[in-house]
Coordinates of C-alpha atoms in Angstrom, one line a residue:
X1 CA 60.9 29.4 112.3
X2 CA 63.2 26.3 112.2
X3 CA 62.6 23.4 114.5
X4 CA 66.0 23.0 115.6
X5 CA 66.2 26.5 117.4
X6 CA 67.1 26.2 121.1
X7 CA 64.4 27.0 123.9
X8 CA 64.1 30.6 124.4
X9 CA 65.0 32.0 128.0
X10 CA 62.4 33.9 130.1
X11 CA 64.1 37.1 129.3
X12 CA 65.1 37.3 125.6
X13 CA 68.8 38.2 125.1
X14 CA 67.7 40.7 122.5
X15 CA 65.8 42.7 125.0
X16 CA 69.3 43.2 126.7
X17 CA 71.1 44.6 123.8
X18 CA 71.1 48.4 123.3
X19 CA 74.2 48.4 120.9
X20 CA 77.1 46.2 119.8
X21 CA 79.1 46.8 123.1
X22 CA 76.4 44.7 125.0
X23 CA 77.4 41.7 122.9
X24 CA 80.8 41.6 124.6
X25 CA 79.4 40.3 127.8
X26 CA 77.8 37.2 126.2
X27 CA 79.1 33.8 125.9
X28 CA 79.3 32.0 122.7
X29 CA 76.4 30.0 123.5
X30 CA 74.4 33.0 124.3
X31 CA 75.6 34.7 120.9
X32 CA 74.2 31.7 119.2
X33 CA 70.8 32.1 121.1
X34 CA 70.9 35.7 120.3
X35 CA 71.3 34.9 116.5
X36 CA 68.0 32.8 116.7
X37 CA 66.2 35.8 118.5
X38 CA 67.6 38.3 115.9
X39 CA 66.3 36.1 113.1
X40 CA 62.8 36.0 114.5
X41 CA 62.8 39.8 115.1
X42 CA 63.9 40.5 111.6
X43 CA 61.0 38.2 110.3
X44 CA 58.5 40.0 112.6
X45 CA 59.5 43.6 111.5
X46 CA 59.7 43.0 107.9
X47 CA 56.2 41.3 107.8
X48 CA 54.8 44.7 109.1
X49 CA 56.7 47.0 106.8
X50 CA 57.8 44.9 103.7
X51 CA 61.4 45.1 102.4
X52 CA 64.4 43.1 101.9
X53 CA 64.0 39.8 103.7
X54 CA 66.0 36.9 102.5
X55 CA 69.6 38.7 102.4
X56 CA 69.5 39.7 106.0
X57 CA 68.3 36.3 107.2
X58 CA 71.3 34.8 105.6
X59 CA 73.8 36.8 107.5
X60 CA 72.1 36.7 110.9
X61 CA 75.0 34.7 112.5
X62 CA 77.6 36.7 110.6
X63 CA 76.0 39.9 111.9
X64 CA 76.1 38.7 115.4
X65 CA 79.7 37.4 115.0
X66 CA 81.1 40.6 113.6
X67 CA 79.6 42.9 116.2
X68 CA 80.7 40.4 119.0
X69 CA 84.3 40.3 117.8
X70 CA 84.9 43.8 116.4
X71 CA 84.3 47.1 117.9
X72 CA 81.9 49.2 115.9
X73 CA 81.6 52.1 115.2
X74 CA 85.3 52.4 115.6
X75 CA 85.8 49.4 113.4
X76 CA 84.0 50.0 110.1
X77 CA 81.6 47.3 108.9
X78 CA 80.5 48.0 105.5
X79 CA 77.6 46.2 104.0
X80 CA 77.8 45.8 100.3
X81 CA 74.4 46.9 98.8
X82 CA 73.2 46.8 102.2
X83 CA 69.8 45.2 101.7
X84 CA 71.2 42.5 104.2
X85 CA 71.6 45.2 106.9
X86 CA 68.3 44.8 108.8
X87 CA 69.9 42.6 111.6
X88 CA 72.7 45.0 111.8
X89 CA 70.3 48.0 112.2
X90 CA 68.6 46.0 115.1
X91 CA 71.8 45.4 116.9
X92 CA 72.9 49.0 116.5
X93 CA 70.2 50.8 118.5
X94 CA 67.5 51.0 115.9
X95 CA 65.4 48.1 117.0
X96 CA 62.5 50.4 118.2
X97 CA 62.4 52.1 114.9
X98 CA 62.3 48.9 112.7
X99 CA 58.5 49.2 112.1
X100 CA 59.1 52.4 110.3
X101 CA 61.5 50.7 107.7
X102 CA 61.1 52.2 104.2
X103 CA 58.4 54.6 105.2
X104 CA 58.2 58.3 105.2
X105 CA 60.5 59.9 108.0
X106 CA 61.4 56.3 108.9
X107 CA 64.5 54.0 108.6
X108 CA 66.1 53.7 105.2
X109 CA 66.1 50.2 103.7
X110 CA 69.8 50.6 103.3
X111 CA 72.8 51.9 105.3
X112 CA 72.8 55.5 105.6
X113 CA 75.4 57.7 107.2
X114 CA 73.1 60.3 108.6
X115 CA 71.1 57.5 110.2
X116 CA 73.7 56.1 112.6
X117 CA 77.4 56.1 113.5
X118 CA 77.3 52.4 112.9
X119 CA 76.6 53.0 109.2
X120 CA 80.0 54.4 108.2
X121 CA 79.2 54.2 104.4
X122 CA 75.9 54.4 102.6
X123 CA 75.2 51.9 99.9
X124 CA 72.4 50.7 97.8
X125 CA 74.2 49.8 94.6
X126 CA 76.4 46.9 94.6
X127 CA 80.2 46.4 94.6
X128 CA 81.4 49.5 96.5
X129 CA 82.1 47.9 99.7
X130 CA 85.8 46.9 99.0
X131 CA 86.7 50.2 97.6
X132 CA 85.1 52.0 100.6
X133 CA 86.9 49.7 103.1
X134 CA 90.3 50.4 101.5
X135 CA 89.6 54.0 101.6
X136 CA 88.9 53.7 105.5
X137 CA 92.2 51.7 105.8
X138 CA 94.3 54.2 104.1
X139 CA 92.5 57.2 105.9
X140 CA 93.2 55.3 109.2
X141 CA 97.0 55.0 108.3
X142 CA 97.4 58.5 107.2
X143 CA 95.9 59.8 110.5
X144 CA 92.4 60.7 109.3
X145 CA 90.5 62.1 112.2
X146 CA 86.9 61.3 112.9
X147 CA 85.0 61.4 116.2
X148 CA 84.7 57.7 116.8
X149 CA 88.2 57.0 115.3
X150 CA 89.0 54.4 112.7
X151 CA 90.2 50.8 113.5
X152 CA 89.6 47.8 111.2
X153 CA 87.6 48.1 107.9
X154 CA 85.6 45.2 107.1
X155 CA 83.7 44.8 103.7
X156 CA 80.7 42.4 103.5
X157 CA 80.1 41.6 99.9
X158 CA 77.9 38.8 98.3
X159 CA 79.0 36.6 95.4
X160 CA 76.7 38.2 93.1
X161 CA 78.3 41.6 93.8
X162 CA 81.7 40.1 93.1
X163 CA 80.8 39.8 89.5
X164 CA 81.1 43.6 89.1
X165 CA 84.6 44.8 87.7
X166 CA 84.6 47.5 90.5
X167 CA 85.2 44.9 93.2
X168 CA 88.2 43.5 91.5
X169 CA 89.4 47.0 90.7
X170 CA 89.3 47.5 94.5
X171 CA 91.0 44.3 95.2
X172 CA 93.8 44.9 92.8
X173 CA 94.4 48.2 94.4
X174 CA 94.1 46.7 98.0
X175 CA 96.6 43.8 97.2
X176 CA 99.0 46.4 95.8
X177 CA 98.8 48.8 98.9
X178 CA 99.0 45.8 101.5
X179 CA 96.8 47.5 104.0
X180 CA 95.2 45.6 106.7
X181 CA 91.7 45.2 105.8
X182 CA 89.1 42.3 105.9
X183 CA 86.7 41.3 102.9
X184 CA 83.9 38.7 103.9
X185 CA 82.7 37.1 100.7
X186 CA 79.2 36.1 101.7
X187 CA 78.7 33.3 99.2
X188 CA 74.9 32.2 99.1
X189 CA 74.8 31.4 95.4
X190 CA 72.2 34.0 95.0
X191 CA 72.2 37.8 94.7
X192 CA 68.8 38.8 93.4
X193 CA 68.8 36.3 90.6
X194 CA 71.0 33.1 90.5
X195 CA 74.6 33.9 89.9
X196 CA 75.9 33.8 86.4
X197 CA 79.4 33.6 84.8
X198 CA 83.0 32.0 85.4
X199 CA 83.1 33.5 88.9
X200 CA 80.2 31.7 90.2
X201 CA 81.8 28.4 88.8
X202 CA 85.1 29.2 90.3
X203 CA 83.6 29.7 93.6
X204 CA 81.8 26.4 93.5
X205 CA 85.1 24.6 92.7
X206 CA 86.7 26.3 95.7
X207 CA 84.3 24.9 98.2
X208 CA 84.2 21.7 96.5
X209 CA 87.9 21.1 96.9
X210 CA 88.3 20.9 100.6
X211 CA 86.0 19.2 103.3
X212 CA 84.1 21.2 105.8
X213 CA 84.9 18.9 108.3
X214 CA 88.8 19.9 108.2
X215 CA 87.9 23.6 108.2
X216 CA 85.4 23.3 111.3
X217 CA 88.1 21.4 113.1
X218 CA 90.7 24.2 112.4
X219 CA 88.3 26.8 113.3
X220 CA 87.5 25.3 117.0
X221 CA 91.2 24.8 117.2
X222 CA 91.7 28.4 116.8
X223 CA 90.0 29.2 120.1
X224 CA 93.3 28.1 122.0
X225 CA 95.3 30.7 120.0
X226 CA 93.2 33.5 121.3
X227 CA 93.9 36.1 124.1
X228 CA 94.5 35.2 127.5
X229 CA 97.5 34.8 127.3
X230 CA 98.6 33.9 123.7
X231 CA 100.7 31.2 124.7
X232 CA 102.4 30.3 121.3
X233 CA 99.8 32.5 119.9
X234 CA 101.7 34.3 117.1
X235 CA 103.2 31.4 115.6
X236 CA 100.2 29.1 115.8
X237 CA 97.7 31.7 114.8
X238 CA 99.9 32.1 111.5
X239 CA 100.1 28.4 111.0
X240 CA 96.4 28.1 111.5
X241 CA 95.5 30.8 108.9
X242 CA 98.2 29.5 106.5
X243 CA 96.8 26.1 106.6
X244 CA 93.2 27.3 105.9
X245 CA 94.4 29.3 102.8
X246 CA 93.6 27.5 99.5
X247 CA 97.1 27.8 97.5
X248 CA 97.1 29.5 94.3
X249 CA 93.6 31.0 94.4
X250 CA 92.6 34.2 92.2
X251 CA 92.2 36.1 95.5
X252 CA 95.7 35.1 96.6
X253 CA 96.9 36.2 93.1
X254 CA 95.5 39.7 94.0
X255 CA 97.3 40.0 97.1
X256 CA 94.8 38.8 99.8
X257 CA 95.3 36.0 102.1
X258 CA 92.3 33.6 101.4
X259 CA 90.5 31.7 103.9
X260 CA 87.7 29.4 103.7
X261 CA 85.2 28.5 102.9
X262 CA 83.6 28.1 106.2
X263 CA 79.7 27.6 107.3
X264 CA 78.4 31.0 107.8
X265 CA 75.7 29.7 110.1
X266 CA 78.1 27.9 112.4
X267 CA 79.1 30.2 115.2
X268 CA 81.7 27.6 116.3
X269 CA 83.3 28.4 113.0
X270 CA 82.7 32.1 112.7
X271 CA 83.7 33.4 116.0
X272 CA 87.1 31.9 116.5
X273 CA 88.2 32.5 112.8
X274 CA 87.0 36.2 113.1
X275 CA 88.9 36.6 116.5
X276 CA 92.1 34.9 114.9
X277 CA 91.9 37.4 112.0
X278 CA 91.4 40.4 114.2
X279 CA 94.3 39.3 116.4
X280 CA 96.7 38.5 113.7
X281 CA 96.0 39.9 110.2
X282 CA 98.6 42.1 108.9
X283 CA 97.5 42.8 105.2
X284 CA 94.3 42.3 103.3
X285 CA 92.4 39.2 104.1
X286 CA 89.4 37.6 102.4
X287 CA 87.2 35.2 104.3
X288 CA 84.9 33.1 102.1
X289 CA 81.7 32.4 104.1
X290 CA 79.0 30.1 102.9
X291 CA 75.4 31.1 103.7
X292 CA 71.8 30.3 102.6
X293 CA 69.7 33.2 101.6
X294 CA 66.4 33.2 103.6
X295 CA 67.9 31.0 106.2
X296 CA 65.7 29.8 109.1
X297 CA 62.3 31.2 107.7
X298 CA 60.8 28.2 105.4
X299 CA 58.8 30.6 103.3
X300 CA 61.9 32.5 102.2
X301 CA 64.0 29.3 101.9
X302 CA 61.4 27.9 99.5
X303 CA 61.2 31.1 97.4
X304 CA 63.1 31.0 93.9
X305 CA 64.8 34.2 95.1
X306 CA 65.5 33.3 98.6
X307 CA 62.8 35.6 99.8
X308 CA 64.8 38.7 98.4
X309 CA 62.1 41.3 98.6
X310 CA 58.7 41.2 99.8
X311 CA 55.4 43.3 100.5
X312 CA 53.9 42.9 104.0
X313 CA 53.3 39.3 104.9
X314 CA 51.7 36.9 107.4
X315 CA 54.6 35.3 109.5
X316 CA 53.0 31.9 109.8
X317 CA 52.3 31.3 106.1
X318 CA 54.7 33.8 104.5
X319 CA 51.7 35.0 102.3
X320 CA 52.1 38.5 101.1
X321 CA 49.3 41.1 101.9
X322 CA 49.7 43.1 98.9
X323 CA 46.4 44.4 97.5
X324 CA 45.7 43.0 93.9
X325 CA 45.5 45.5 91.1
X326 CA 43.6 45.5 87.9
X327 CA 46.0 47.1 85.9
X328 CA 49.1 45.2 84.8
X329 CA 52.7 46.5 85.8
X330 CA 54.6 48.5 83.3
X331 CA 57.4 46.0 83.7
X332 CA 55.2 43.1 82.7
X333 CA 53.8 45.1 79.8
X334 CA 57.3 45.6 78.6
X335 CA 58.5 41.9 78.9
X336 CA 55.3 40.6 77.2
X337 CA 55.5 42.9 74.3
X338 CA 59.3 42.3 73.8
X339 CA 58.6 38.5 73.9
X340 CA 55.9 38.9 71.3
X341 CA 58.0 41.0 69.0
X342 CA 60.9 38.5 69.4
X343 CA 58.9 35.7 68.2
X344 CA 58.5 37.5 64.9
X345 CA 62.0 38.7 64.7
X346 CA 65.0 36.5 65.4
X347 CA 67.2 39.6 65.5
X348 CA 65.6 40.8 68.7
X349 CA 67.6 39.9 71.9
X350 CA 68.1 41.3 75.4
X351 CA 70.7 41.9 77.9
X352 CA 70.2 42.5 81.7
X353 CA 72.5 43.0 84.6
X354 CA 71.6 40.5 87.1
X355 CA 67.8 41.6 87.1
X356 CA 65.9 39.4 84.6
X357 CA 62.7 39.4 86.7
X358 CA 62.9 43.0 87.9
X359 CA 63.4 44.2 84.3
X360 CA 60.5 41.8 83.0
X361 CA 63.0 39.5 81.0
X362 CA 61.9 36.3 82.6
X363 CA 59.4 35.5 79.9
X364 CA 61.9 36.3 77.0
X365 CA 64.5 34.1 78.8
X366 CA 62.1 31.2 79.0
X367 CA 60.8 31.5 75.4
X368 CA 64.2 32.5 73.6
X369 CA 67.0 31.5 76.1
X370 CA 69.7 31.7 73.4
X371 CA 68.8 35.3 72.8
X372 CA 68.5 36.5 76.5
X373 CA 71.6 37.4 78.4
X374 CA 72.3 38.0 82.0
X375 CA 75.7 39.5 82.3
X376 CA 75.7 39.7 86.1
X377 CA 76.0 42.9 88.2
X378 CA 78.1 44.5 85.2
X379 CA 76.2 47.4 83.7
X380 CA 79.3 48.8 82.0
X381 CA 79.8 45.2 80.2
X382 CA 76.2 44.9 79.4
X383 CA 76.2 48.2 77.6
X384 CA 79.2 47.5 75.4
X385 CA 78.2 43.9 74.9
X386 CA 74.7 45.3 73.6
X387 CA 76.8 47.8 71.4
X388 CA 78.6 44.9 69.8
X389 CA 75.6 43.0 69.3
X390 CA 74.1 45.9 67.5
X391 CA 77.3 46.2 65.4
X392 CA 76.9 42.5 64.7
X393 CA 73.6 42.9 63.1
X394 CA 71.2 42.0 66.1
X395 CA 68.5 44.2 67.6
X396 CA 69.7 44.2 71.4
X397 CA 67.3 45.5 74.1
X398 CA 69.6 46.7 77.1
X399 CA 67.1 46.5 80.0
X400 CA 68.2 48.2 83.2
X401 CA 66.8 50.3 85.9
X402 CA 67.5 54.1 85.3
X403 CA 69.5 54.2 88.7
X404 CA 71.7 51.3 87.5
X405 CA 72.1 52.5 83.9
X406 CA 73.9 55.4 85.5
X407 CA 77.0 52.8 86.2
X408 CA 77.2 52.2 82.5
X409 CA 77.2 55.9 81.4
X410 CA 80.6 56.2 80.0
X411 CA 79.8 53.1 77.8
X412 CA 76.5 54.7 76.6
X413 CA 78.5 57.8 75.5
X414 CA 81.7 56.1 74.1
X415 CA 80.7 52.7 72.9
X416 CA 77.0 53.4 71.8
X417 CA 76.1 57.0 71.0
X418 CA 79.5 58.1 69.5
X419 CA 79.4 55.0 67.1
X420 CA 75.7 55.6 66.3
X421 CA 74.9 52.0 67.2
X422 CA 71.3 51.0 67.5
X423 CA 71.0 49.9 71.0
X424 CA 67.5 49.9 72.5
X425 CA 67.5 50.9 76.3
X426 CA 64.6 49.8 78.2
X427 CA 64.8 52.0 81.3
X428 CA 62.6 50.6 84.3
X429 CA 62.1 52.4 87.6
X430 CA 61.9 56.0 85.9
X431 CA 61.0 58.7 88.3
X432 CA 60.5 58.2 92.0
X433 CA 60.0 54.7 93.2
X434 CA 58.6 54.9 96.8
X435 CA 60.1 52.5 99.5
X436 CA 63.5 52.2 98.1
X437 CA 64.1 55.9 98.2
X438 CA 66.7 58.2 96.9
X439 CA 69.3 55.5 95.9
X440 CA 66.9 53.9 93.4
X441 CA 65.2 57.0 92.1
X442 CA 65.2 57.3 88.2
X443 CA 65.9 61.0 88.4
X444 CA 68.6 61.7 85.9
X445 CA 68.3 59.6 82.7
X446 CA 66.3 62.2 80.7
X447 CA 69.1 64.7 81.0
X448 CA 72.1 62.4 80.6
X449 CA 70.6 60.7 77.7
X450 CA 69.0 63.8 75.9
X451 CA 72.3 65.4 75.8
X452 CA 73.8 62.8 73.6
X453 CA 73.9 63.5 69.8
X454 CA 71.8 60.9 68.0
X455 CA 70.0 59.5 70.9
X456 CA 66.3 59.2 70.9
X457 CA 64.5 59.4 74.2
X458 CA 60.9 58.5 74.7
X459 CA 58.8 58.2 77.9
X460 CA 55.4 56.4 78.0
X461 CA 52.5 58.1 79.4
X462 CA 50.6 54.9 80.2
X463 CA 50.9 51.1 79.5
X464 CA 49.4 51.3 76.1
X465 CA 51.9 53.9 75.0
X466 CA 54.7 51.7 76.3
X467 CA 53.4 49.0 74.1
X468 CA 54.0 51.2 71.0
X469 CA 57.4 52.5 72.3
X470 CA 58.8 49.0 72.5
X471 CA 57.7 48.5 69.0
X472 CA 59.1 51.8 68.0
X473 CA 62.4 50.7 69.6
X474 CA 62.4 47.3 67.8
X475 CA 61.9 49.0 64.4
X476 CA 64.5 51.8 65.0
X477 CA 67.9 50.9 63.4
X478 CA 69.2 54.5 62.9
X479 CA 71.2 55.0 66.1
X480 CA 70.6 54.4 69.8
X481 CA 67.0 54.8 71.1
X482 CA 65.7 54.6 74.9
X483 CA 62.3 54.5 76.4
X484 CA 61.6 55.0 80.0
X485 CA 58.6 53.8 82.4
X486 CA 58.0 53.8 85.9
X487 CA 57.8 51.2 88.8
X488 CA 54.4 49.8 89.6
X489 CA 51.0 49.4 87.9
X490 CA 49.7 51.1 84.9
X491 CA 46.7 53.4 84.8
X492 CA 44.4 50.6 83.7
X493 CA 43.9 51.6 79.9
X494 CA 43.2 49.1 77.4
X495 CA 46.2 47.5 75.8
X496 CA 46.7 47.8 71.9
X497 CA 46.1 44.3 70.0
X498 CA 49.0 45.2 67.8
X499 CA 52.0 47.1 68.7
X500 CA 52.7 49.8 66.1
X501 CA 55.8 52.0 65.8
X502 CA 55.4 55.7 66.6
X503 CA 56.7 58.4 64.3
X504 CA 60.1 59.5 65.6
X505 CA 59.8 62.8 67.2
X506 CA 56.0 63.2 67.1
X507 CA 53.9 64.1 70.0
X508 CA 50.1 64.3 70.4
X509 CA 47.4 66.6 71.6
X510 CA 45.3 65.0 74.3
X511 CA 43.0 67.8 74.9
X512 CA 42.4 71.1 73.0
X513 CA 42.0 74.3 75.2
X514 CA 43.0 77.8 75.7
X515 CA 45.2 80.2 77.5
X516 CA 47.7 77.7 79.0
X517 CA 49.2 74.5 77.5
X518 CA 50.6 71.7 79.6
X519 CA 53.2 69.6 77.9
X520 CA 53.7 66.5 79.7
X521 CA 56.6 63.9 79.3
X522 CA 55.9 60.6 80.9
X523 CA 53.3 59.3 83.3
X524 CA 52.6 62.7 85.1
X525 CA 49.9 62.9 82.3
X526 CA 47.4 61.2 84.6
X527 CA 48.0 63.8 87.2
X528 CA 47.7 66.5 84.4
X529 CA 44.3 65.3 83.6
X530 CA 43.2 65.5 87.1
X531 CA 44.5 69.0 87.6
X532 CA 42.6 70.0 84.4
X533 CA 39.4 68.6 85.8
X534 CA 39.7 70.9 89.0
X535 CA 40.8 74.0 86.8
X536 CA 37.6 73.3 84.7
X537 CA 35.5 74.3 87.7
X538 CA 37.1 77.7 87.5
X539 CA 36.6 78.2 83.8
X540 CA 40.1 77.3 82.9
X541 CA 40.5 74.5 80.2
X542 CA 44.3 73.9 79.4
X543 CA 45.4 72.4 76.2
X544 CA 47.1 69.1 77.1
X545 CA 49.9 67.5 75.1
X546 CA 51.8 64.3 75.5
X547 CA 55.3 65.0 74.2
X548 CA 56.3 61.3 73.8
X549 CA 59.8 62.3 72.8
X550 CA 62.3 64.5 74.9
X551 CA 64.8 64.0 71.9
X552 CA 64.1 64.8 69.2
X553 CA 61.5 67.2 70.1
X554 CA 58.1 67.7 68.3
X555 CA 59.2 71.2 67.4
X556 CA 56.3 71.9 65.3
X557 CA 53.9 70.9 68.0
X558 CA 55.8 72.9 70.7
X559 CA 56.0 76.0 68.7
X560 CA 52.4 76.0 67.8
X561 CA 51.5 75.5 71.4
X562 CA 53.7 78.5 72.2
X563 CA 52.1 80.6 69.7
X564 CA 48.6 79.9 70.5
X565 CA 48.7 80.2 74.3
X566 CA 49.9 82.8 76.7
X567 CA 51.7 80.4 78.9
X568 CA 53.2 77.0 78.3
X569 CA 54.2 74.5 81.3
X570 CA 56.2 71.3 80.8
X571 CA 56.1 68.6 83.5
X572 CA 58.2 65.6 83.8
X573 CA 59.6 62.9 86.4
X574 CA 63.1 63.9 86.0
X575 CA 65.7 66.4 87.3
X576 CA 66.5 69.8 85.9
X577 CA 68.3 69.6 82.6
X578 CA 66.0 67.2 81.2
X579 CA 62.9 67.6 78.9
X580 CA 62.0 71.0 80.3
X581 CA 65.6 72.2 79.4
X582 CA 65.2 70.9 75.9
X583 CA 62.1 72.7 75.5
X584 CA 63.5 75.8 76.9
X585 CA 66.4 75.6 74.6
X586 CA 64.1 75.4 71.6
X587 CA 62.1 78.3 72.6
X588 CA 65.1 80.4 73.2
X589 CA 66.7 79.5 69.9
X590 CA 63.5 80.4 68.0
X591 CA 63.1 83.7 69.9
X592 CA 60.0 82.8 71.3
X593 CA 60.6 84.4 74.6
X594 CA 61.2 87.5 72.8
X595 CA 57.4 87.9 72.3
X596 CA 56.3 87.4 76.0
X597 CA 55.4 83.8 76.3
X598 CA 55.1 82.8 79.9
X599 CA 57.2 79.5 80.4
X600 CA 57.6 77.2 83.5
X601 CA 59.2 73.9 83.9
X602 CA 58.0 71.4 86.5
X603 CA 60.7 69.0 87.3
X604 CA 62.0 67.0 90.3
X605 CA 63.5 69.6 92.9
X606 CA 67.2 69.9 93.4
X607 CA 67.4 67.5 96.2
X608 CA 67.5 63.8 97.1
X609 CA 63.9 62.7 98.4
X610 CA 63.8 60.2 101.1
X611 CA 61.7 57.0 101.0
X612 CA 57.9 57.3 101.4
X613 CA 54.9 56.2 99.3
X614 CA 55.1 57.2 95.7
X615 CA 52.2 59.6 96.0
X616 CA 53.9 61.1 99.1
X617 CA 57.2 61.6 97.3
X618 CA 55.7 63.2 94.3
X619 CA 53.9 65.5 96.6
X620 CA 57.2 66.3 98.2
X621 CA 58.5 67.0 94.8
X622 CA 55.6 69.3 93.9
X623 CA 54.5 67.1 90.9
X624 CA 51.0 66.0 91.7
X625 CA 47.6 67.2 90.5
X626 CA 47.1 69.8 93.2
X627 CA 50.7 71.3 92.5
X628 CA 50.0 71.3 88.7
X629 CA 46.7 73.3 89.3
X630 CA 48.5 75.7 91.5
X631 CA 51.2 76.3 88.8
X632 CA 48.6 77.0 86.2
X633 CA 46.7 79.5 88.4
X634 CA 50.1 81.2 89.4
X635 CA 51.3 81.6 85.9
X636 CA 47.9 82.9 84.7
X637 CA 47.8 85.2 87.9
X638 CA 44.3 83.9 88.6
X639 CA 44.7 84.2 92.4
X640 CA 43.8 87.9 92.5
X641 CA 40.5 87.1 90.4
X642 CA 39.5 84.2 92.8
X643 CA 40.5 85.7 96.1
X644 CA 43.0 83.2 96.9
X645 CA 46.5 82.2 96.2
X646 CA 46.7 78.6 95.5

């Protein structure tokens, strides 16, 4: 930890904190000490579980100050995205469960309403907090009744999240309504990747225009304005707040009183200003706070991403304890293949929404910076931008996580599919994703893309197939095309030397058998193979097919499988309404069910699955080898013969 931390008392202050109310009895000096202890506790907990580290370390002082000044849960503190919420969880009665973070039956890595009354609004996607804070403010003024009541609503939003249009839509509405609410802009010049765009430059100008010393003096002077009694309180507080506002800012034009910027690690600034805002604010207020991501933990501060996310690590060195893998990640396979193809085709370009590393585009950005675009946290814009790139003669790859592409769905429909534009959607984090849980699961893209006319939808069964699908997308100029792949490492197959385009709408037979055919779409193919090995012991040898395409379907292959087998089972890493539904529609249209085919579709269940290890999540979903084997036995009614029901 940092050398400048004060000496710890014999009894740590953190041990005396059961909830936010306990902060009210601490002096400002003790609150500063508590912040140091809270930072150490956060590092210690995350070192054992892994998770989002840097963002939480950057808001330790702000978290302490908010809970010291405001009265949660009556006052609603809403953490945008909420990967910075670990210190908040520690102070709100969950310290004893922090070592269960992001694990099965443990604490969520994000805020979650069902977890605590101190989490008034769940989040894991960005830029929702201002809308939520305004909703709470309006509900309060309309007399909405909830057990703990509703006081102030405070949105804590990062500068990266402010690049999303939704944040400005909310601010525009809030300024119009004029409700008392507070937005804290946590400006650390770092969301997950370095911030991009004109807004980032604008914020830099704001904090370059006024010396910190003046603001610090104003903040300390505000102490005399606060209760007991107010003396000239009303007038002087108003003058102080007015004096700190920068005239003519964008935020003021939207109807907010703008304050700052202030040092978000200096409690002598944070506490008096928050107290003054709480005592005197009448309408919407934006407080601009400057912080450092990863603050106080040297390995995080040195990291390019501020220690954003980490596996378990050694506290002293910061070195991660993640076991090495012999297989490359799907993400890296995509990124390397795309960069290779881009070297041979100067029409290939790439678009990502604030996730160049997460989507594998870092290599593309390094080699071809003029053809790689990070649009910020702005999926809607990213999709339409890609559409126009395609209309302009380029071959754009729009690389987004499945869970984030949902945010740009209207643009996928209206700007891409309706116009038949050849945008290539590279969809990472398909299926269940492990520790990030339900908020980041790629459960719905098969269904929401396969329903669109003219859309081609592929899923890679392994990393070699992914190489070919990237090439297929690059060569496809006849309308939009999408390919999906999961988080994590591949299965260890040999990668092809030359990426080769696949025939659109053509699947493959992996193993020829009889009685039952298993038609897999995506990486459950490995589990299908395991199930087949167990079934072979019983004398059952299923035919195994890799669909490759959910749209267009390989109709000839599917109808042949239905004709030659008494049962057909589809399996996919997606929700109902996806690949299996497309196959069922085909079979129904062709009258196949009229002739007695037994058909089953294995999909993700109709529920959100909480965080756990990937294997545990797929076990809960019923999509692992044992459940596939059981489904085969059930559909063939083998249990009566073997003497047991699987």
